[in-house]
Coordinates of C-alpha atoms (C1' of nucleotides) in Angstrom, one line a residue:
Chain S
M1 CA 9.0 -66.3 -37.2
D2 CA 10.3 -64.7 -40.2
I3 CA 10.9 -67.1 -43.3
E4 CA 14.0 -65.9 -44.6
E5 CA 15.4 -65.1 -40.9
L6 CA 14.8 -68.9 -40.7
L7 CA 16.0 -70.6 -43.6
K8 CA 19.2 -68.8 -43.0
Q9 CA 19.5 -69.1 -39.3
N10 CA 20.1 -72.9 -40.5
D11 CA 22.5 -72.3 -43.0
L12 CA 19.9 -72.7 -46.2
K13 CA 20.4 -70.4 -49.0
V14 CA 16.9 -68.2 -49.5
T15 CA 14.9 -69.7 -52.7
P16 CA 11.6 -68.5 -53.8
Q17 CA 11.4 -72.5 -53.9
R18 CA 12.2 -73.0 -49.6
K19 CA 10.2 -69.9 -49.1
A20 CA 6.7 -71.0 -51.2
I21 CA 7.5 -74.5 -48.9
L22 CA 7.8 -72.7 -45.1
A23 CA 4.9 -70.7 -47.0
V24 CA 2.8 -73.3 -47.1
L25 CA 3.6 -74.3 -44.3
Q26 CA 3.4 -71.9 -41.5
N27 CA -0.8 -71.9 -43.1
T28 CA -1.7 -75.0 -42.3
N29 CA -2.9 -75.6 -39.4
S30 CA -2.4 -79.7 -39.4
F31 CA 0.2 -81.7 -41.5
L32 CA 0.8 -82.0 -45.3
S33 CA 1.5 -84.9 -47.2
A34 CA 4.4 -84.4 -49.7
Q35 CA 2.6 -85.0 -52.7
D36 CA -0.1 -81.9 -51.0
L37 CA 2.3 -79.8 -50.7
F38 CA 3.9 -80.0 -53.8
Q39 CA 0.1 -79.1 -55.3
R40 CA 0.0 -76.1 -52.6
V41 CA 3.6 -74.9 -53.3
I42 CA 2.8 -75.0 -57.5
A43 CA 0.1 -72.9 -56.8
I44 CA 2.4 -70.0 -55.6
L45 CA 5.6 -71.0 -57.7
P46 CA 4.1 -72.5 -60.9
G47 CA 6.9 -74.8 -62.5
T48 CA 8.2 -75.8 -58.7
N49 CA 9.4 -80.1 -59.3
F50 CA 8.3 -82.3 -56.6
S51 CA 12.0 -83.9 -56.2
T52 CA 13.4 -80.4 -55.1
I53 CA 10.0 -80.4 -52.6
Y54 CA 11.4 -83.8 -51.8
R55 CA 15.2 -82.2 -51.6
N56 CA 13.9 -79.8 -48.8
L57 CA 11.5 -81.7 -47.0
D58 CA 14.9 -84.2 -46.0
V59 CA 17.0 -80.9 -45.5
M60 CA 14.5 -79.0 -43.4
L61 CA 13.9 -82.7 -41.6
A62 CA 17.4 -83.1 -40.7
K63 CA 18.3 -79.3 -39.5
G64 CA 15.3 -79.6 -37.2
L65 CA 13.0 -77.5 -39.2
L66 CA 10.0 -79.8 -39.5
C67 CA 8.1 -82.9 -38.2
R68 CA 7.5 -85.8 -40.0
V69 CA 4.9 -89.0 -38.8
P70 CA 3.9 -91.6 -40.5
S71 CA 0.3 -92.5 -41.8
D72 CA -2.0 -95.0 -42.6
N73 CA -1.5 -95.2 -46.0
G74 CA 2.1 -95.0 -47.3
A75 CA 3.1 -91.1 -47.7
D76 CA 4.7 -90.0 -45.0
L77 CA 2.8 -86.7 -44.0
Y78 CA 4.8 -83.1 -42.7
E79 CA 4.2 -80.1 -40.4
L80 CA 6.7 -77.1 -39.3
R81 CA 7.7 -77.8 -35.7
R82 CA 6.6 -74.7 -33.8
E83 CA 8.2 -72.9 -31.0
E84 CA 5.6 -73.9 -29.0
G85 CA 7.5 -76.7 -29.4
H86 CA 6.9 -80.7 -29.5
H87 CA 4.0 -82.4 -29.0
H88 CA 1.7 -85.5 -30.8
H89 CA -1.3 -86.0 -32.6
A90 CA -4.3 -88.2 -32.6
V91 CA -5.5 -88.6 -36.2
C92 CA -9.0 -89.5 -37.1
K93 CA -9.2 -92.0 -39.7
T94 CA -12.4 -90.9 -41.0
C95 CA -12.2 -87.7 -41.2
G96 CA -8.3 -86.6 -40.9
A97 CA -9.0 -84.2 -38.8
S98 CA -5.3 -84.2 -36.5
I99 CA -6.1 -83.1 -32.8
P100 CA -3.1 -82.1 -31.3
V101 CA -2.2 -83.9 -28.3
D102 CA 0.5 -82.6 -26.0
Y103 CA 1.6 -85.2 -23.6
C104 CA 4.8 -87.2 -24.6
P105 CA 5.6 -90.1 -23.5
M106 CA 9.3 -89.5 -23.4
E107 CA 9.0 -87.6 -19.7
S108 CA 7.8 -91.1 -18.6
L109 CA 10.3 -93.1 -20.6
I110 CA 13.3 -91.2 -20.6
Q111 CA 14.9 -92.6 -17.5
E112 CA 13.5 -96.4 -17.8
L113 CA 15.9 -96.0 -20.8
D114 CA 18.3 -94.7 -19.4
R115 CA 18.6 -97.0 -16.9
K116 CA 19.2 -99.8 -20.0
G117 CA 22.2 -97.2 -21.7
F118 CA 19.7 -96.6 -24.6
L119 CA 20.6 -92.6 -26.1
P120 CA 16.7 -92.0 -28.2
T121 CA 17.5 -89.1 -30.4
E122 CA 14.2 -89.8 -32.7
H123 CA 10.4 -91.1 -31.5
C124 CA 7.3 -91.4 -32.9
F125 CA 3.6 -91.7 -30.8
E126 CA 0.7 -91.3 -33.7
V127 CA -3.1 -92.2 -32.2
Y128 CA -5.5 -93.2 -34.8
G129 CA -9.1 -93.2 -34.1
L130 CA -12.7 -91.5 -34.2
C131 CA -12.6 -88.1 -33.5
A132 CA -15.9 -86.6 -31.5
R133 CA -17.7 -85.5 -34.4
C134 CA -17.3 -88.4 -37.4
R135 CA -17.8 -91.0 -34.5
K136 CA -21.4 -89.2 -34.2
G137 CA -21.8 -89.9 -38.1
K138 CA -21.1 -86.0 -38.6
G139 CA -17.7 -86.7 -40.5
K140 CA -17.7 -86.3 -43.9
Q141 CA -17.8 -89.6 -44.8
Chain R
M1 CA 0.9 -121.3 -28.9
D2 CA 0.9 -123.7 -32.4
I3 CA 1.0 -122.4 -35.3
E4 CA -1.5 -124.3 -36.8
E5 CA -4.1 -124.2 -34.0
L6 CA -3.7 -120.2 -34.5
L7 CA -4.5 -120.3 -37.8
K8 CA -7.7 -122.0 -37.2
Q9 CA -8.7 -120.1 -34.4
N10 CA -8.4 -116.8 -36.6
D11 CA -10.7 -118.8 -39.7
L12 CA -7.4 -118.8 -41.8
K13 CA -6.5 -122.0 -44.0
V14 CA -3.7 -123.9 -43.1
T15 CA -1.5 -123.6 -45.5
P16 CA 2.3 -124.3 -46.0
Q17 CA 2.7 -120.7 -46.7
R18 CA 1.0 -119.0 -44.0
K19 CA 3.5 -122.1 -41.9
A20 CA 6.1 -121.0 -43.0
I21 CA 5.5 -117.2 -41.9
L22 CA 4.8 -117.9 -38.6
A23 CA 7.1 -120.6 -37.5
V24 CA 10.0 -117.6 -39.3
L25 CA 7.5 -114.9 -37.0
Q26 CA 7.7 -117.1 -33.9
N27 CA 11.5 -117.4 -34.3
T28 CA 12.1 -113.8 -35.0
N29 CA 13.0 -112.0 -31.3
S30 CA 12.9 -108.7 -33.6
F31 CA 11.0 -108.0 -36.0
L32 CA 11.1 -108.0 -40.2
S33 CA 10.3 -106.1 -43.1
A34 CA 8.2 -107.6 -45.2
Q35 CA 11.4 -108.3 -47.5
D36 CA 13.6 -109.9 -44.9
L37 CA 10.7 -111.8 -44.0
F38 CA 10.0 -113.1 -47.6
Q39 CA 13.8 -113.9 -47.6
R40 CA 13.5 -116.1 -44.6
V41 CA 10.0 -117.9 -46.1
I42 CA 11.4 -118.6 -49.8
A43 CA 14.5 -120.2 -47.0
I44 CA 11.9 -123.0 -45.7
L45 CA 9.0 -122.6 -48.8
P46 CA 10.8 -122.4 -52.2
G47 CA 8.7 -120.7 -54.8
T48 CA 6.8 -118.6 -52.1
N49 CA 5.5 -115.7 -54.5
F50 CA 6.7 -112.5 -52.2
S51 CA 2.5 -111.5 -52.8
T52 CA 1.5 -114.5 -50.6
I53 CA 4.0 -112.4 -48.1
Y54 CA 2.1 -108.8 -48.3
R55 CA -1.6 -110.3 -48.7
N56 CA -1.2 -113.0 -45.7
L57 CA 0.5 -110.0 -43.7
D58 CA -2.0 -107.7 -44.2
V59 CA -4.9 -110.4 -43.2
M60 CA -2.9 -111.6 -39.9
L61 CA -2.6 -108.1 -39.3
A62 CA -6.0 -107.5 -39.5
K63 CA -6.8 -110.9 -37.2
G64 CA -4.4 -108.9 -34.7
L65 CA -2.2 -112.0 -35.1
L66 CA 0.8 -109.4 -36.3
C67 CA 2.1 -106.4 -35.1
R68 CA 3.3 -103.6 -37.5
V69 CA 5.3 -100.6 -37.1
P70 CA 6.6 -98.0 -39.6
S71 CA 10.2 -97.4 -39.8
D72 CA 12.8 -94.9 -40.7
N73 CA 13.3 -96.0 -44.3
G74 CA 10.1 -96.9 -45.9
A75 CA 9.6 -100.6 -45.3
D76 CA 7.2 -100.9 -42.8
L77 CA 8.0 -103.9 -40.0
Y78 CA 6.3 -106.7 -38.1
E79 CA 6.2 -109.4 -35.8
L80 CA 4.3 -111.5 -33.8
R81 CA 2.1 -110.4 -31.3
R82 CA 2.6 -112.8 -28.4
E83 CA 0.7 -113.9 -24.9
E84 CA 2.6 -111.4 -23.1
G85 CA 0.6 -108.7 -24.5
H86 CA 1.6 -105.0 -26.5
H87 CA 3.9 -103.5 -25.5
H88 CA 6.3 -100.7 -28.4
H89 CA 9.8 -100.9 -28.7
A90 CA 13.4 -98.9 -28.6
V91 CA 15.3 -99.5 -31.9
C92 CA 18.7 -98.5 -32.3
K93 CA 19.6 -96.7 -35.6
T94 CA 22.9 -98.8 -35.7
C95 CA 22.5 -102.2 -35.2
G96 CA 19.3 -102.4 -36.0
A97 CA 18.8 -103.6 -32.2
S98 CA 15.1 -104.0 -30.6
I99 CA 14.4 -103.6 -27.1
P100 CA 11.5 -104.3 -25.5
V101 CA 9.6 -101.1 -23.9
D102 CA 6.4 -102.6 -21.2
Y103 CA 5.5 -98.8 -20.7
C104 CA 2.3 -98.2 -23.0
P105 CA 1.8 -94.2 -23.3
M106 CA -2.1 -95.0 -24.0
E107 CA -3.0 -96.1 -20.4
S108 CA -1.5 -92.2 -19.4
L109 CA -3.4 -90.8 -22.7
I110 CA -7.1 -92.4 -22.2
Q111 CA -8.4 -90.3 -20.4
E112 CA -7.3 -87.0 -22.0
L113 CA -8.6 -88.2 -24.9
D114 CA -12.3 -89.0 -23.9
R115 CA -12.8 -86.1 -22.5
K116 CA -12.2 -84.7 -25.6
G117 CA -14.6 -87.1 -27.7
F118 CA -11.3 -88.5 -29.3
L119 CA -12.1 -92.7 -29.5
P120 CA -8.8 -94.4 -30.0
T121 CA -8.9 -97.5 -32.7
E122 CA -4.4 -97.8 -33.5
H123 CA -1.4 -95.8 -32.2
C124 CA 2.5 -96.1 -32.8
F125 CA 5.2 -96.0 -30.3
E126 CA 8.4 -95.6 -30.7
V127 CA 11.7 -95.0 -30.1
Y128 CA 15.1 -94.4 -32.0
G129 CA 18.2 -93.8 -30.5
L130 CA 21.7 -95.3 -29.6
C131 CA 21.5 -99.0 -27.5
A132 CA 24.8 -99.2 -24.8
R133 CA 26.7 -101.6 -27.4
C134 CA 26.8 -99.2 -30.1
R135 CA 26.6 -96.2 -28.1
K136 CA 30.4 -96.9 -27.2
G137 CA 31.1 -97.5 -30.2
K138 CA 30.9 -101.4 -30.0
G139 CA 28.3 -102.5 -32.1
K140 CA 28.5 -103.0 -36.0
Q141 CA 29.3 -101.0 -38.3
Chain V
dG1 C1' 27.9 -53.9 -60.5
dA2 C1' 30.8 -58.2 -61.6
dT3 C1' 33.1 -63.2 -60.4
dG4 C1' 33.2 -67.7 -58.9
dC5 C1' 31.7 -71.2 -56.9
dA6 C1' 29.3 -74.4 -54.2
dA7 C1' 24.5 -75.1 -53.4
dA8 C1' 20.2 -75.8 -55.8
dT9 C1' 17.2 -76.9 -59.0
dG10 C1' 14.5 -79.3 -63.3
dC11 C1' 14.0 -83.2 -66.0
dA12 C1' 13.5 -87.7 -66.5
dA13 C1' 15.0 -92.0 -65.6
dA14 C1' 15.2 -95.1 -62.2
dT15 C1' 13.7 -97.1 -57.7
dT16 C1' 11.3 -99.3 -54.1
dA17 C1' 7.6 -100.9 -51.7
dC18 C1' 3.7 -102.3 -52.3
dT19 C1' -1.1 -103.9 -55.3
dT20 C1' -4.4 -106.3 -58.1
dG21 C1' -6.9 -108.9 -61.8
dC22 C1' -7.1 -113.4 -63.2
dA23 C1' -7.0 -118.5 -63.4
dG24 C1' -5.2 -122.4 -61.9
dG25 C1' -5.1 -125.6 -57.5
dA26 C1' -5.7 -126.4 -52.4
dG27 C1' -8.0 -126.5 -47.4
dG28 C1' -11.8 -129.3 -45.2
dC29 C1' -17.3 -129.5 -44.8
dC30 C1' -20.7 -132.7 -46.2
Chain M
dG1 C1' -14.7 -138.2 -53.3
dG2 C1' -17.4 -133.9 -54.7
dC3 C1' -17.4 -129.2 -53.9
dC4 C1' -17.0 -124.5 -52.7
dT5 C1' -14.9 -121.0 -51.0
dC6 C1' -10.7 -119.4 -49.7
dC7 C1' -5.9 -119.2 -50.9
dT8 C1' -1.5 -119.1 -54.7
dG9 C1' 1.5 -118.0 -58.2
dC10 C1' 2.4 -114.8 -61.6
dA11 C1' 2.6 -110.9 -64.1
dA12 C1' 1.6 -106.5 -64.5
dG13 C1' 0.5 -102.5 -62.2
dT14 C1' 0.4 -98.3 -59.0
dA15 C1' 2.1 -94.8 -56.3
dA16 C1' 5.9 -92.6 -53.2
dT17 C1' 10.1 -90.8 -53.6
dT18 C1' 15.5 -91.0 -55.2
dT19 C1' 19.3 -89.7 -58.1
dG20 C1' 22.8 -88.7 -62.1
dC21 C1' 23.3 -84.9 -64.5
dA22 C1' 23.7 -80.6 -67.0
dT23 C1' 22.1 -75.8 -66.3
dT24 C1' 20.9 -72.2 -63.1
dT25 C1' 21.0 -69.5 -59.2
dG26 C1' 22.4 -67.2 -53.9
dC27 C1' 25.7 -64.5 -52.4
dA28 C1' 30.7 -63.9 -50.3
dT29 C1' 34.0 -61.6 -52.4
dC30 C1' 36.3 -58.5 -55.3

DNA sequence: GATGCAAATGCAAATTACTTGCAGGAGGCC
DNA sequence: GGCCTCCTGCAAGTAATTTGCATTTGCATC
């Protein structure tokens, strides 16, 4: 989808900073930390402040444009929520590769939670380990 | 299991601070942030430093005595790993109640990952939403 | 095209959660 | 009881993120 359309559909004003943020996210297959994103955004639009990045990540997250996943080191990671829909990741602890996983555990759990009266609104499912390359000792250190 | 036994079995020296940490965790059904844990430990053992808490959380995590789960606000949450074994949680965003969930998604995923050559070492699965009480508007705030 | 106003931004300082270096102190094998 | 190693307290440091505020900008309306 067109970036400007995406913003307008979500009642967000179209600003150069937001266009830069979404452009970076659209051109990235794996997910990014806020700081990585910041570095790439200022390459496109120098002068952009990091608080703008953080504020927009929050706004876009609230609008459902993005997904956020926790990571080993403190920094959360972000990625564009794509049309293909919801998915999870297996992340390699050595090289950082992020392998998409189609399976979503909520499918199996929704009934059990419903029986307990619990209404799920969000969930987090991430797998960490070693990818095939790194397992064979071929990944970057 | 006895706290001192637990420490010895894991090659950790038995110190008053460690006993206090484990005592707090044993008496807590849901999980705690490092800061909450710290507050409760100094109630038992005044003078304990928070760096001791953090260092011991890391050590005990590495030994597999504890589980850590990420949370909405920055702070990670910890709980004792109980004998009954591995489980996950549904956490109420209103009252903080943590409902244990027996189901583990890795069971369904292990084969798919294996086919891709990925070796999972850790995973995180948490569900957030509204518990039955809060759904009916009876929870705190 | 000018105007008004809420929303968005830049900047700098503050906050939060956690980490580290170091010197002294305490478990526990001998 | 001695010794060595691990553990702790303290204080300073760090990294990620948030906040307050003054200024600027998008964009609906005139």
